[in-house]
Tab-separated table of C-alpha atoms and ligand atoms in Angstrom:
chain	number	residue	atom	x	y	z
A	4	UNK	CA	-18.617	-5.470	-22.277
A	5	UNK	CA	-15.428	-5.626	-20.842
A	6	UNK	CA	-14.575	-3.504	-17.674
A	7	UNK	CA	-12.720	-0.078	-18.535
A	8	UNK	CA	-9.611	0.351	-15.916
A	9	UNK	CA	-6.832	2.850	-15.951
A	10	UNK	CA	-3.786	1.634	-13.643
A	11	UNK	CA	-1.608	4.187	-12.041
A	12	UNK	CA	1.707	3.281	-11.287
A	13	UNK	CA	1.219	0.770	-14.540
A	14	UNK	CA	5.737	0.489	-14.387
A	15	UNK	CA	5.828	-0.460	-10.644
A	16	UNK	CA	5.575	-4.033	-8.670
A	17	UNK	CA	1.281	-4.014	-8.472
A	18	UNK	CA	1.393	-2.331	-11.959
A	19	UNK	CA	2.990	-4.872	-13.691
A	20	UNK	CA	1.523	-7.735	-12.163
A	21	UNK	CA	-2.007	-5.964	-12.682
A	22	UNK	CA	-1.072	-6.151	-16.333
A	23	UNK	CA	-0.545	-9.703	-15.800
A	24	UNK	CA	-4.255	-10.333	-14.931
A	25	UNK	CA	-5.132	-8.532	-17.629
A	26	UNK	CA	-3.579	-10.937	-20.017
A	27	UNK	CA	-4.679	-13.556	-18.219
A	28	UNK	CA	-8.338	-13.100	-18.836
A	29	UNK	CA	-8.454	-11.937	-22.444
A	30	UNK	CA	-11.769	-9.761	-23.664
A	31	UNK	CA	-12.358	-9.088	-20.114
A	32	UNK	CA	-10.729	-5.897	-19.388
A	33	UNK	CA	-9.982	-3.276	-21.322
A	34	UNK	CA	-6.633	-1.258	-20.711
A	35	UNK	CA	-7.865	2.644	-21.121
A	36	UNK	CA	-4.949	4.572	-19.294
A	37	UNK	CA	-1.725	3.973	-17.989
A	38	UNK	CA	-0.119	6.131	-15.566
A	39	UNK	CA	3.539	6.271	-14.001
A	40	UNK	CA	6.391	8.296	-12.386
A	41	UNK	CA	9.314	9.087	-14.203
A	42	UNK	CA	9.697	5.481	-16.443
A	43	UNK	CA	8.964	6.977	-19.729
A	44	UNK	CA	10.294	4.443	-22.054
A	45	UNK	CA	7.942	1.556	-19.966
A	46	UNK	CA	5.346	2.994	-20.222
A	47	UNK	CA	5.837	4.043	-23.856
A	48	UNK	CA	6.061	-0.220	-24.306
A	49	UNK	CA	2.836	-0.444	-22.494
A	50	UNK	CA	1.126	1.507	-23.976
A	51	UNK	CA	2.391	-0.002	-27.608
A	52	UNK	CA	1.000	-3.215	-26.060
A	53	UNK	CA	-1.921	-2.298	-24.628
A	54	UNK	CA	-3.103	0.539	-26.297
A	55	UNK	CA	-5.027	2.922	-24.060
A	56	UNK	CA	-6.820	5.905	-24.917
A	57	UNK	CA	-4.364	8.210	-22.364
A	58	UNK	CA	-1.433	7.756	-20.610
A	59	UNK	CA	0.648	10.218	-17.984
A	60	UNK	CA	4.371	10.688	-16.692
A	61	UNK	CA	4.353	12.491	-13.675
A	62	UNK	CA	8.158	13.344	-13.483
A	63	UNK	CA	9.356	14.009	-17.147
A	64	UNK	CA	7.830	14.127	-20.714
A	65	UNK	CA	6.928	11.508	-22.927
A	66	UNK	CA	6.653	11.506	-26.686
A	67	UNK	CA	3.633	8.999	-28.371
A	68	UNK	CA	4.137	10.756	-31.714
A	69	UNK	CA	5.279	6.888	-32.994
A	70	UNK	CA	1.936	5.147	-31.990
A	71	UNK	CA	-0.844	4.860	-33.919
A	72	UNK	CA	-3.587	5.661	-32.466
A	73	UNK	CA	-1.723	7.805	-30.503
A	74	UNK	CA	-2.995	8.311	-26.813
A	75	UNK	CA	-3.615	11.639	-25.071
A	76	UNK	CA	-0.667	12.123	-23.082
A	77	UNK	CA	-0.354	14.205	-19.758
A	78	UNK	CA	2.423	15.096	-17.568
A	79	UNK	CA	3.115	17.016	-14.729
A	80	UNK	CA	2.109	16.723	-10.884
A	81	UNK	CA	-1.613	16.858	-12.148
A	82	UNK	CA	-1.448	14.489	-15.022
A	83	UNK	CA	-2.077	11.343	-12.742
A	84	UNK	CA	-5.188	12.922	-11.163
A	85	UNK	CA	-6.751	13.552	-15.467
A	86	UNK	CA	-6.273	10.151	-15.817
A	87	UNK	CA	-8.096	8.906	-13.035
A	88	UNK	CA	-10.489	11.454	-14.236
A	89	UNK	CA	-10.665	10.076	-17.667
A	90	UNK	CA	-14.190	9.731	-19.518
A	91	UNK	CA	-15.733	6.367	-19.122
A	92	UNK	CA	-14.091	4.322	-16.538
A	93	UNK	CA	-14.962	1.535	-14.645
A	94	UNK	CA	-12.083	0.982	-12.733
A	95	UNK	CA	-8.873	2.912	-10.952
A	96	UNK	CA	-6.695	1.100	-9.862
A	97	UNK	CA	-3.778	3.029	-7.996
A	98	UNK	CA	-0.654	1.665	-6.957
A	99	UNK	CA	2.062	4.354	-7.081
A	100	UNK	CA	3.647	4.423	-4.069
A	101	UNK	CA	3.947	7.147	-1.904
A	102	UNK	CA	1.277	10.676	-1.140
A	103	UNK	CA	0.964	10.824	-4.982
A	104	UNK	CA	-1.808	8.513	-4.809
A	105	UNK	CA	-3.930	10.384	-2.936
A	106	UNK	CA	-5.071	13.129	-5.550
A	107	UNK	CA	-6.109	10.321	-7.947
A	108	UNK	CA	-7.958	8.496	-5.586
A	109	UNK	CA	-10.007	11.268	-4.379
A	110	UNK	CA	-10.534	12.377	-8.059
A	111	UNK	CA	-11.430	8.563	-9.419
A	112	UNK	CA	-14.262	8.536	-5.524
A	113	UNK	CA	-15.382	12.111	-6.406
A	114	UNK	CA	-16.902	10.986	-9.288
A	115	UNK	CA	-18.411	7.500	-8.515
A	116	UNK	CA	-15.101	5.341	-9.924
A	117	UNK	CA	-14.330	2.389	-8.114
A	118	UNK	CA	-10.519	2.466	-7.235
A	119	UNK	CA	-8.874	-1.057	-6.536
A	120	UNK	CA	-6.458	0.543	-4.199
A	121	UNK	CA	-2.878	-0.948	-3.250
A	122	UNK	CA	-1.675	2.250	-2.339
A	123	UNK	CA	-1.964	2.459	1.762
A	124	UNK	CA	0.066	5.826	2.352
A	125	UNK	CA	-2.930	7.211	0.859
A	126	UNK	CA	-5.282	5.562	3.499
A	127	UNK	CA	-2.696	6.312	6.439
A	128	UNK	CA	-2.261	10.419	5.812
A	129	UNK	CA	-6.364	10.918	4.636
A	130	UNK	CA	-8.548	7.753	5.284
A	131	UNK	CA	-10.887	10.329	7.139
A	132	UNK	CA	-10.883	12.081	3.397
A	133	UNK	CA	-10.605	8.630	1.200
A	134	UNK	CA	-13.643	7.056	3.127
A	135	UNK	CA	-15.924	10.382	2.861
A	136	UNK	CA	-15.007	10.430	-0.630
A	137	UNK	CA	-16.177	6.416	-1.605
A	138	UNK	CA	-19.877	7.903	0.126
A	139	UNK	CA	-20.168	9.388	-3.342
A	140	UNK	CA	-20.823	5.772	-4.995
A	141	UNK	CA	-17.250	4.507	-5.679
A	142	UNK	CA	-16.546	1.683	-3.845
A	143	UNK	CA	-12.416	1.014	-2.025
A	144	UNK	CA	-11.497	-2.862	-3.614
A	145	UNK	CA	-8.646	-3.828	-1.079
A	146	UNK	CA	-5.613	-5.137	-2.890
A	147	UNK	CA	-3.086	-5.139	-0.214
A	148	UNK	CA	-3.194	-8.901	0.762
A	149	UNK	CA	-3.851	-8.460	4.492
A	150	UNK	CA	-7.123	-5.867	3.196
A	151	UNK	CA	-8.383	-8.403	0.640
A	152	UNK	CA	-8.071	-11.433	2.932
A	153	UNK	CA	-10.010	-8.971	5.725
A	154	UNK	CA	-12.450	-8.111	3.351
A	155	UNK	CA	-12.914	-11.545	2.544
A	156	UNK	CA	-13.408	-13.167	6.410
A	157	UNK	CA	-15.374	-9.796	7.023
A	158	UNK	CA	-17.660	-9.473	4.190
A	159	UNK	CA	-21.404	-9.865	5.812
A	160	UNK	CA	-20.298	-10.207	8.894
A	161	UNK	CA	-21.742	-7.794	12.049
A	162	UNK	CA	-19.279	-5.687	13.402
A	163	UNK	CA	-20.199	-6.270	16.994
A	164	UNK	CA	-19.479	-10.316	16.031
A	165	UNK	CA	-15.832	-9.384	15.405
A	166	UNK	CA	-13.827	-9.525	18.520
A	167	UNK	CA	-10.405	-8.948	17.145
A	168	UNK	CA	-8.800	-8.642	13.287
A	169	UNK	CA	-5.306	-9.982	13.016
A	170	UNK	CA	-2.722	-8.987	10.108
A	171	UNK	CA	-0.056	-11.282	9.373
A	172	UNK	CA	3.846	-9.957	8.666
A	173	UNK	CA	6.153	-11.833	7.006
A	174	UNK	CA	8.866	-10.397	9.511
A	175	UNK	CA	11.148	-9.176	7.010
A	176	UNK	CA	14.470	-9.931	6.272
A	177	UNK	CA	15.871	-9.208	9.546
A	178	UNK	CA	13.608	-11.287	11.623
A	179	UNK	CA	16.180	-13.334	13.079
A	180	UNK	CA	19.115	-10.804	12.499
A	181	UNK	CA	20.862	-10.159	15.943
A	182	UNK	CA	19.832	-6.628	16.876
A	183	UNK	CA	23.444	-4.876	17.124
A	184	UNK	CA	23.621	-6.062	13.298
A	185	UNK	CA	20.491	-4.194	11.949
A	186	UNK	CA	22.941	-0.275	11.987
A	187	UNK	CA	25.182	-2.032	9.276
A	188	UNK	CA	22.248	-3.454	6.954
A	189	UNK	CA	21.921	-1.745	3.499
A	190	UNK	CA	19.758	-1.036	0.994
A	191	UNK	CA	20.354	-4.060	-1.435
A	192	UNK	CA	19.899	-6.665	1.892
A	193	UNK	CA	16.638	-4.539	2.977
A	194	UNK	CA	15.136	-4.669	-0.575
A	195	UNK	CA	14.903	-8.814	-0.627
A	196	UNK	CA	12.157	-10.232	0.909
A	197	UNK	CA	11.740	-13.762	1.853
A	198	UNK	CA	8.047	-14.355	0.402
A	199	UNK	CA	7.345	-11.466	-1.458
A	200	UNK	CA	8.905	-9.728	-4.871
A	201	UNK	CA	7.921	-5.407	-4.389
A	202	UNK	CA	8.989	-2.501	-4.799
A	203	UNK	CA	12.065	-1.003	-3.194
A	204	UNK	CA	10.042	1.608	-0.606
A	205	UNK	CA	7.429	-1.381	0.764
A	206	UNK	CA	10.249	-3.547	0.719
A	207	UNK	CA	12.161	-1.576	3.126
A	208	UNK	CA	9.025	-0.627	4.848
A	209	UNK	CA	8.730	-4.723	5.276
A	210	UNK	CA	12.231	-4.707	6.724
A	211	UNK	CA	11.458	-2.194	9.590
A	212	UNK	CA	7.961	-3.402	9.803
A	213	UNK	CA	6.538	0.240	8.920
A	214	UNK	CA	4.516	-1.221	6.539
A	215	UNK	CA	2.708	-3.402	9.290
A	216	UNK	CA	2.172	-0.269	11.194
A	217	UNK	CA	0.538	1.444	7.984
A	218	UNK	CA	-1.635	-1.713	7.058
A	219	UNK	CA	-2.631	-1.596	11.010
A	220	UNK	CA	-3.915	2.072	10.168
A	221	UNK	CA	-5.343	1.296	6.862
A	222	UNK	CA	-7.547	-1.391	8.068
A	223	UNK	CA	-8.924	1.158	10.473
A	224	UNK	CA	-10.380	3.224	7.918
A	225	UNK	CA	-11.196	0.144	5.612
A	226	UNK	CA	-13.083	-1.514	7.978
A	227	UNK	CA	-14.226	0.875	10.757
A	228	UNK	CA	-12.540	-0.503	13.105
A	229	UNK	CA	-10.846	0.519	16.700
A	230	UNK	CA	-7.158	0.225	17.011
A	231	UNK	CA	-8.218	-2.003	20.302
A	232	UNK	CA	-9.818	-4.865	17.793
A	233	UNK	CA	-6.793	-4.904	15.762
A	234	UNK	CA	-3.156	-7.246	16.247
A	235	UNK	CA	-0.262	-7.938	14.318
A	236	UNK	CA	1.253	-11.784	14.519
A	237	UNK	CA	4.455	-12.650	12.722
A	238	UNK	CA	4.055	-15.491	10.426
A	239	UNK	CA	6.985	-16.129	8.543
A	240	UNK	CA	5.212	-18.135	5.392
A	241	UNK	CA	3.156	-15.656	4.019
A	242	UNK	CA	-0.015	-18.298	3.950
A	243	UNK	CA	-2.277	-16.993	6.229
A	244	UNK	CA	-2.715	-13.157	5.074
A	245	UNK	CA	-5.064	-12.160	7.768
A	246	UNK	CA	-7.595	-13.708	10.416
A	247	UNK	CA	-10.551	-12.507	12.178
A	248	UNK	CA	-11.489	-13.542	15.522
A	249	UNK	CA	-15.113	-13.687	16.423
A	250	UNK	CA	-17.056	-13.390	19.538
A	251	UNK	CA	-17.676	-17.142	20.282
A	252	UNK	CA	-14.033	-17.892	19.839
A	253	UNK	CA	-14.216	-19.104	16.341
A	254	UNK	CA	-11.669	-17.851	13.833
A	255	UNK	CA	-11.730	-17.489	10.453
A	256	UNK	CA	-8.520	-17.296	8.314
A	257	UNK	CA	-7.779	-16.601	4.366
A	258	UNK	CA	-4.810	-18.719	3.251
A	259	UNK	CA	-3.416	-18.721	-0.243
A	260	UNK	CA	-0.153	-18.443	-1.998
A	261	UNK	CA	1.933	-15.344	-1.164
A	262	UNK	CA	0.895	-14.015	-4.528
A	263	UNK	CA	-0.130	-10.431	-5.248
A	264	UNK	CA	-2.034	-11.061	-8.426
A	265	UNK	CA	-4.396	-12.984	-6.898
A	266	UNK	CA	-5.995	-9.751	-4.652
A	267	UNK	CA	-5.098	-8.062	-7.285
A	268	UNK	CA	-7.364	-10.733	-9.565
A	269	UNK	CA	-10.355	-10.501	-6.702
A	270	UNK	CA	-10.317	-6.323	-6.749
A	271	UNK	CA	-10.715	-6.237	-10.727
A	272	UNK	CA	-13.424	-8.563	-10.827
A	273	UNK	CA	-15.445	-8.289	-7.780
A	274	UNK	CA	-17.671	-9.312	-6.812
A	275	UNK	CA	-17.395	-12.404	-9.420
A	276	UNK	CA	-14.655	-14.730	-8.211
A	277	UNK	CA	-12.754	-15.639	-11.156
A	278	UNK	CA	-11.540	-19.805	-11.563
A	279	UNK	CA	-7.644	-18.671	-11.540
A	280	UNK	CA	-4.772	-19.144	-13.869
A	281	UNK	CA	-2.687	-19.252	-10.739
A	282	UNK	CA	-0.886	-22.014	-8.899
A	283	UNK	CA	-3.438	-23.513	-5.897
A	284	UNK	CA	-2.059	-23.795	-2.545
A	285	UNK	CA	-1.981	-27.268	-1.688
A	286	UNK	CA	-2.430	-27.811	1.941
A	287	UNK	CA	-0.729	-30.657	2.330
A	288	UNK	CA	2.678	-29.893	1.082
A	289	UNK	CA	2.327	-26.507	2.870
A	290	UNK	CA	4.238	-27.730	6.232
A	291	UNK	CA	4.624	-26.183	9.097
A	292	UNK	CA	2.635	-22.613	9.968
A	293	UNK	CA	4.449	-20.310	12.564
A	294	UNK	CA	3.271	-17.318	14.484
A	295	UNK	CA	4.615	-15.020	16.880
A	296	UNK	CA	4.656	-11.686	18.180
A	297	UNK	CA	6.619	-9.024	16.750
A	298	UNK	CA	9.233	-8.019	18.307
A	299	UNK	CA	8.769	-4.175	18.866
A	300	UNK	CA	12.133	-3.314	20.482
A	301	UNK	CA	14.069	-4.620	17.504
A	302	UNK	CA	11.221	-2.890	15.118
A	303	UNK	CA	9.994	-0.053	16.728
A	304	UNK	CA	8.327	1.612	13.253
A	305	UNK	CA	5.240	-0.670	14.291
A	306	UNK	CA	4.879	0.690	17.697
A	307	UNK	CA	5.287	4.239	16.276
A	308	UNK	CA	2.788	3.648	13.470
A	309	UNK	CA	0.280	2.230	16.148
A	310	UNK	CA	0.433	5.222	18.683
A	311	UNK	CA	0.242	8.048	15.006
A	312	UNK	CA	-3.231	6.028	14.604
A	313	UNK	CA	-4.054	6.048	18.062
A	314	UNK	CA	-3.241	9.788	18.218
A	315	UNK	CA	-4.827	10.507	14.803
A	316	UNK	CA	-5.693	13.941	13.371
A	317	UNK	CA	-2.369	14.644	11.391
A	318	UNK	CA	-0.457	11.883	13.188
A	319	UNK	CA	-0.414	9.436	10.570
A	320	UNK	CA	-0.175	11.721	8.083
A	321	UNK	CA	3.127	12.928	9.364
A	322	UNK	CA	4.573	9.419	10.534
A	323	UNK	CA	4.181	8.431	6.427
A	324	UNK	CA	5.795	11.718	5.336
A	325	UNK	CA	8.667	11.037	7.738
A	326	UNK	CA	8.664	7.697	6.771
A	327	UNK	CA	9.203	8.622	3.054
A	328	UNK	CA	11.797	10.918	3.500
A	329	UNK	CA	13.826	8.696	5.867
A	330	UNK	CA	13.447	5.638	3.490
A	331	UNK	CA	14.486	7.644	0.406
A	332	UNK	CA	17.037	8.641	2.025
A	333	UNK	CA	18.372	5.068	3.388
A	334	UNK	CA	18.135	3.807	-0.132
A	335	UNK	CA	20.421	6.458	-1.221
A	336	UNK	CA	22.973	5.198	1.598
A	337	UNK	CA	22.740	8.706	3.462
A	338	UNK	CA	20.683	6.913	6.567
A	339	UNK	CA	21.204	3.824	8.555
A	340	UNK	CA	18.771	1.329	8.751
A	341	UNK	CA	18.468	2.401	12.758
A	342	UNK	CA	17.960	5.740	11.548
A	343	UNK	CA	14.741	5.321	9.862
A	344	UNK	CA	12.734	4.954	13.244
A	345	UNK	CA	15.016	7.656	15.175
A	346	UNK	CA	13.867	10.403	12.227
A	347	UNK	CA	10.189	9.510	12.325
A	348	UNK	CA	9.904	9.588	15.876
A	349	UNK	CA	11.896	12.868	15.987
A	350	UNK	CA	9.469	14.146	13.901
A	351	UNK	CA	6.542	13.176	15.249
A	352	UNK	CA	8.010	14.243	18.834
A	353	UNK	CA	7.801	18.043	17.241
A	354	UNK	CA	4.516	17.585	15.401
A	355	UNK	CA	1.706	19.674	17.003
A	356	UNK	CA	-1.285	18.130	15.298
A	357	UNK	CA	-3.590	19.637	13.078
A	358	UNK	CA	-7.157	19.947	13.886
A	359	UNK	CA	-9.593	20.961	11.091
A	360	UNK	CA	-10.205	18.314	8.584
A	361	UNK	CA	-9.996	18.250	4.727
A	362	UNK	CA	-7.485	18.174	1.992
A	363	UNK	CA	-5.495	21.307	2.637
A	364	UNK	CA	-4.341	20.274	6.431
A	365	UNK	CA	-3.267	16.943	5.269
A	366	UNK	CA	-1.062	18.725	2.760
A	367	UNK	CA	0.386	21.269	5.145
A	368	UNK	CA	1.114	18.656	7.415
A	369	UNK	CA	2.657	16.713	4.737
A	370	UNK	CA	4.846	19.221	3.327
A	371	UNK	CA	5.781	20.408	7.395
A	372	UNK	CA	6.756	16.862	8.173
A	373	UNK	CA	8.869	16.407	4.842
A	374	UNK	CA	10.451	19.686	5.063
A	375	UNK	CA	11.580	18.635	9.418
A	376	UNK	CA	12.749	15.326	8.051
A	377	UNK	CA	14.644	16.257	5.416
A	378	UNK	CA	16.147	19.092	7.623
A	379	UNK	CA	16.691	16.258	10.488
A	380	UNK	CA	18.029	13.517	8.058
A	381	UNK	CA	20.607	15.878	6.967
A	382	UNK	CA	21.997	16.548	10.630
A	383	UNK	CA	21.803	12.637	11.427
A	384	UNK	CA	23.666	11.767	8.095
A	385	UNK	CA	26.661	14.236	9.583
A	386	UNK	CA	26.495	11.917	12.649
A	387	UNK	CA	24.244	14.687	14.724
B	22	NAP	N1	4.499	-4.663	-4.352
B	22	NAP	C1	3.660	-5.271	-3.543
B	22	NAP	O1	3.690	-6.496	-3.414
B	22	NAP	C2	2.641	-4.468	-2.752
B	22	NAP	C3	1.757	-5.153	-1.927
B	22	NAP	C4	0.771	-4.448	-1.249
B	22	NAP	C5	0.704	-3.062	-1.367
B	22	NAP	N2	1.594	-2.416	-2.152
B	22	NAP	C6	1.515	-0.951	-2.243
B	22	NAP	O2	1.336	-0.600	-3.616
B	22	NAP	C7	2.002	0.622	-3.897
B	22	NAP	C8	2.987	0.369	-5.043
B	22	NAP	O3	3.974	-0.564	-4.609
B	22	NAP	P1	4.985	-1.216	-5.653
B	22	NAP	O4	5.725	-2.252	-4.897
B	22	NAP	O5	4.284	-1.598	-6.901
B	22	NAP	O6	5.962	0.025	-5.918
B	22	NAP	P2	6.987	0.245	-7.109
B	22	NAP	O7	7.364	-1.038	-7.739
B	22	NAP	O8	8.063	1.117	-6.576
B	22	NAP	O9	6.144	1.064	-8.180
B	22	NAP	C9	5.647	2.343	-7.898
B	22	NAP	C10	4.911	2.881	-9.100
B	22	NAP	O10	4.454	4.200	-8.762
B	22	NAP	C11	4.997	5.149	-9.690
B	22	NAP	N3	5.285	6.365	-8.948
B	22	NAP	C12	6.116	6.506	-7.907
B	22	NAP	N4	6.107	7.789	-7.479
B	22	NAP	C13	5.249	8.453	-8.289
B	22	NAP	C14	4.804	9.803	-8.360
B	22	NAP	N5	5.249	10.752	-7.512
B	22	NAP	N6	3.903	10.113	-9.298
B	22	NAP	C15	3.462	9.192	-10.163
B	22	NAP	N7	3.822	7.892	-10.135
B	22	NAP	C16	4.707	7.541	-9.216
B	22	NAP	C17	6.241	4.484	-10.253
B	22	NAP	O11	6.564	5.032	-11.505
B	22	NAP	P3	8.092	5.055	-12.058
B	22	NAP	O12	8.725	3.765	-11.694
B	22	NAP	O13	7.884	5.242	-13.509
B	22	NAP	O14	8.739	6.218	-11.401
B	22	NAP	C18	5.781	3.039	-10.343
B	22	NAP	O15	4.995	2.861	-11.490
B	22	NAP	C19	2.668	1.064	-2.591
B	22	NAP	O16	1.834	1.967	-1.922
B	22	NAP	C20	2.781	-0.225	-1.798
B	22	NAP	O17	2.765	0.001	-0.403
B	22	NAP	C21	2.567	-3.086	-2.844
């Protein structure tokens, strides 16, 4: 029988390259619902390609009338959340980016779904919620590559083994940019990676290193671990995706290509470990491997990201709000680079943190810290 997955976000970076493993192992997996933002007319192609039973637009309206069988179609803020909800499934796997993947995620858990989950703004502003949630039977498959390399070194290991868990960053762009250069940096140079081909928000998140600082907080929830046990190394090749240090000194490292369907690969099929279709690493032509530390004044996103987790309650839940807002509004050219760290920290300076857990208080904190940062992005854009 092949496995029944929906994909959320199906028109995005993970989406698309999801789709790609799909095809790649024919019969396996079976393509029940798609799911995206505001791309109606890709994911009107997917789904004349793939042919799932439902499909959703959250931003806008699509019409299926042309397919045949035509599939239930939703839209609205709710419509990725009935998809995830869908009759029959095997498989979520969610990689929107942004809060809108939180809903889904919590539906897809709530009802004993396993959700191969890429999205880590989710797992920054609830993983208190997200990890109560996967006690119901559905099980978190890591597809960031840092997660799925950790969940690879860590799988049964004990926890008091573990001395320290290390997540590798490709440094961005501006890794060697001299730091009175990084105000005049814009959108199009933030958006290329060296190693890695994303979407435009984690590719700007890359750039400041935010998304370092998110992956530091996700692996906290993932993994149970304390922010003491975790580190951050630059390594500029992308080969080594994470390491875990153990009590006797001995480390243990996953290396492969930087190449997001092969998580992606290990999340759908897990726990069988597919023979690939992907280009091997080949060890010796992979040259030199370089690590350093990151360099916090120049990228101080990480530093904020680490002291939100360290904080917790609503902490992270308002850094990725603040975050969103003040990379939305960089890519539309209304924020500097420099101002993307100066917002969130202006927001978090005012954030008096929410106590009581559970879905409401992560959404009144979200929709506090968006409303502040919108309010503060406007003043900074005027040169306040
Ligand atoms: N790309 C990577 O290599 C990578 C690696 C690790 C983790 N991740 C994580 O995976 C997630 C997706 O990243 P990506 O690079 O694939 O992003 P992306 O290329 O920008 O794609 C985002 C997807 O989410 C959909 N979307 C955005 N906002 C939405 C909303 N409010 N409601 C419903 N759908 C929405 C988009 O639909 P439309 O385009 O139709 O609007 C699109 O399908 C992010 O959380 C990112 O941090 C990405």
């Amino acid at each position: 029988m092949p496995k029944r997955i929906a994909i959320l976000g199906s028109t995005g970076s993970i989406g698309r390259q999801t789709l790609a493993v799909v095809e790649a192992f024919p019969g396996d997996i079976e393509v029940v619902g798609l799911a995206c933002g505001h791309d109606g007319p890709a994911l009107l192609a997917q789904a004349a390609r793939y042919r799932p039973q439902v499909i959703a637009l959250a931003q806008g309206r699509v019409d299926a009338g042309h397919l045949s069988p035509g599939p239930a179609v939703f839209s609205g803020p709710d419509a990725l959340t009935r998809v995830a909800a869908w009759p029959g499934l095997d498989l979520v796997v969610v990689a929107v980016s942004g809060l809108a993947g939180l809903a889904p995620t919590l539906a897809a858990l709530g009802r004993g779904i396993d959700v191969a989950l890429a999205n880590k703004e989710t797992m920054v502003a609830a993983g208190d919620l997200v990890m109560a949630a996967a006690k119901g039977g559905g099980r978190i498959l890591p597809v960031d590559s840092e997660h799925s390399a950790l969940w690879q070194c860590l799988e049964g290991r004990r926890s008091e083994d573990v001395r320290v868990v290390i997540l590798t960053a490709s440094g961005g762009p501006f890794r060697t940019l001299p730091p009175a250069d990084l105000e005049g940096v814009d959108a199009r140079a933030a958006c290329v990676n060296p190693n890695w081909s994303m979407g435009r928000k984690i590719s700007v998140d890359s750039a400041t290193l935010m998304n370092k600082g998110l992956e530091v907080i996700e692996a906290r929830w993932l993994f149970g671990l304390d922010y003491d046990r975790l580190q951050v190394v630059v390594h500029p090749e992308s080969v080594v995706h994470a390491m875990v240090g153990l009590c006797d000194g001995t480390f243990l490292a996953c290396l492969s290509r930087p190449d997001m369907r092969l998580p992606i690969q290990y999340a759908l099929f897990y726990p069988e470990r597919k023979t690939g279709c992907l280009p091997v690493l080949d060890p010796g032509q992979m040259g030199r491997l370089s690590f350093e530390p990151p360099d916090l004044a120049r990228f101080p996103c990480l530093e904020l990201a680490w002291e939100a987790g360290r904080r917790g309650f609503t902490f992270p839940c308002v850094l990725n709000a603040a975050n969103e807002v003040a990379v939305e509004r960089f890519l539309a050219g209304e924020l500097k680079f420099t101002d993307i760290p100066r917002l969130v920290s202006r927001v978090l300076a005012k954030h008096l943190p929410l106590k009581e857990p559970g879905l409401e208080t992560v959404l009144t904190a979200d929709r506090w810290a968006r409303t502040l940062a919108g309010q503060l992005a406007g003043q900074m854009g005027r040169g306040a």
